[in-house]
Coordinates of N, CA and C in Angstrom, one line a residue:
M977 N -52.9 6.3 -38.0 CA -51.8 5.3 -38.2 C -51.2 5.7 -39.0
K978 N -51.9 5.6 -40.3 CA -51.4 5.7 -41.7 C -50.1 6.5 -41.8
D979 N -51.1 8.1 -41.7 CA -50.6 9.1 -41.4 C -49.0 9.2 -40.7
E980 N -49.0 9.4 -40.0 CA -47.6 8.6 -38.9 C -46.8 8.3 -39.7
R981 N -47.0 6.9 -40.1 CA -46.2 6.4 -40.6 C -45.8 6.9 -42.1
V982 N -46.5 7.4 -43.1 CA -46.0 8.3 -44.1 C -45.0 9.5 -43.4
E983 N -45.3 10.0 -42.5 CA -44.6 11.5 -41.9 C -42.8 10.4 -41.1
N984 N -43.2 9.3 -41.0 CA -41.9 8.7 -40.8 C -40.7 8.4 -41.8
L985 N -41.6 7.7 -43.1 CA -41.1 7.3 -43.8 C -40.3 8.5 -44.7
G986 N -41.4 10.0 -44.7 CA -40.8 10.9 -45.6 C -39.6 11.4 -44.4
L987 N -39.3 11.6 -43.4 CA -38.8 11.7 -42.4 C -37.3 11.0 -42.4
R988 N -37.4 9.6 -42.4 CA -36.7 8.6 -42.9 C -36.0 9.2 -44.5
F989 N -36.9 9.5 -44.8 CA -36.3 9.9 -46.8 C -34.8 11.4 -46.3
L990 N -35.3 12.3 -45.8 CA -35.1 13.4 -45.6 C -33.5 13.1 -44.6
T991 N -33.7 12.1 -43.6 CA -32.3 12.1 -43.1 C -31.3 11.1 -44.3
M992 N -31.8 10.3 -44.9 CA -30.7 9.3 -45.7 C -30.5 10.5 -47.0
L993 N -31.1 11.3 -47.3 CA -30.8 12.2 -48.1 C -29.8 13.4 -47.9
A994 N -30.2 13.6 -46.1 CA -28.8 14.7 -45.5 C -27.9 14.0 -45.9
M995 N -27.7 13.0 -45.0 CA -26.5 11.7 -44.6 C -25.8 12.0 -45.9
C996 N -26.3 11.6 -47.2 CA -25.7 11.3 -48.2 C -24.9 12.9 -48.8
A997 N -25.9 13.6 -48.7 CA -25.2 15.1 -48.7 C -23.7 15.0 -48.2
I998 N -24.1 14.6 -46.7 CA -22.9 15.1 -45.6 C -21.7 14.4 -46.3
A999 N -21.9 13.3 -46.8 CA -21.0 12.2 -47.0 C -20.4 12.3 -48.5
F1000 N -21.1 13.0 -49.3 CA -20.9 13.8 -50.4 C -19.5 14.2 -50.6
V1001 N -20.2 15.5 -49.6 CA -19.6 17.2 -49.3 C -18.4 16.3 -48.7
L1002 N -18.6 15.5 -47.6 CA -17.2 14.8 -47.0 C -15.9 14.4 -47.6
L1003 N -16.5 13.3 -48.8 CA -15.6 13.0 -49.5 C -15.2 14.1 -50.9
S1004 N -16.2 14.7 -51.2 CA -15.5 15.7 -52.2 C -13.9 16.3 -51.4
L1005 N -14.5 16.9 -50.5 CA -13.2 17.4 -49.5 C -12.1 16.8 -49.7
A1006 N -12.3 15.7 -48.9 CA -11.1 14.6 -48.6 C -10.4 14.4 -50.3
A1007 N -11.2 14.4 -51.2 CA -10.6 14.1 -52.5 C -10.0 15.5 -52.7
K1008 N -10.1 16.3 -52.4 CA -9.7 17.8 -52.7 C -8.3 18.4 -51.6
L1009 N -8.8 17.8 -50.6 CA -7.4 17.1 -50.1 C -6.1 16.6 -50.7
V1010 N -6.6 15.6 -50.5 CA -5.4 14.3 -51.5 C -5.0 14.8 -52.4
G1011 N -5.8 15.6 -53.5 CA -5.4 16.0 -54.9 C -4.4 17.0 -54.3
Y1012 N -4.3 18.2 -53.5 CA -3.3 19.6 -53.2 C -2.1 18.9 -52.8
W1013 N -1.9 17.5 -51.5 CA -1.0 17.0 -50.8 C -0.5 16.4 -51.7
I1014 N -1.3 15.5 -53.1 CA -0.3 14.8 -54.0 C 0.0 16.1 -54.9
A1015 N -0.1 17.1 -55.2 CA 0.3 17.9 -55.8 C 1.6 18.5 -55.0
K1016 N 1.6 19.0 -54.0 CA 2.1 19.5 -52.8 C 3.5 18.6 -53.0
L1017 N 3.1 17.2 -52.7 CA 4.2 16.4 -52.0 C 5.3 16.1 -53.3
M1018 N 4.3 15.4 -54.0 CA 4.4 14.1 -55.2 C 5.9 14.4 -55.6
P1019 N 5.5 15.7 -56.3 CA 6.7 16.4 -57.3 C 8.1 15.9 -56.4
R1020 N 8.4 16.6 -55.4 CA 9.6 16.3 -54.3 C 9.9 14.4 -54.2
R1021 N 9.1 13.8 -53.7 CA 9.3 12.4 -53.7 C 10.0 12.1 -55.4
I1022 N 9.2 12.8 -57.1 CA 9.7 12.1 -57.8 C 11.2 12.3 -58.2
E1023 N 11.3 13.7 -57.8 CA 12.5 14.1 -57.5 C 13.7 13.5 -57.1
E1024 N 13.3 13.1 -55.8 CA 14.1 12.2 -54.7 C 14.5 11.1 -55.3
I1025 N 13.2 10.5 -56.1 CA 13.5 8.9 -56.8 C 14.5 9.1 -58.2
E1026 N 14.1 9.9 -58.6 CA 15.2 10.4 -59.9 C 16.6 10.9 -59.8
R1027 N 16.9 11.6 -58.3 CA 18.3 11.6 -58.2 C 18.7 10.4 -57.7
Q1028 N 18.0 9.3 -56.5 CA 18.7 8.6 -56.6 C 18.9 7.1 -57.8
R1029 N 18.0 7.1 -58.6 CA 18.2 6.1 -60.0 C 20.0 7.0 -60.5
R1030 N 19.7 8.2 -60.6 CA 21.5 8.8 -61.2 C 22.4 8.5 -60.6
K1031 N 22.2 8.2 -59.4 CA 23.7 7.9 -58.2 C 23.6 6.4 -58.5
R1032 N 22.9 5.8 -58.2 CA 23.2 4.2 -58.6 C 23.8 4.1 -59.3
P1033 N 24.0 4.0 -61.0 CA 24.7 3.8 -62.0 C 26.4 4.2 -62.0

């Protein structure tokens, strides 16, 4: 009985670790994608905003 419980706990711990690792990898990928997207798109946005500011006065 005790051995089964220990094995169960070990499996639960391993699955938790695996889930955390997967979540970490997904988050890091998402962060990279967001960073790339900002680097790609934001300079254009900033240029547009600057142009609008110049046009107004």
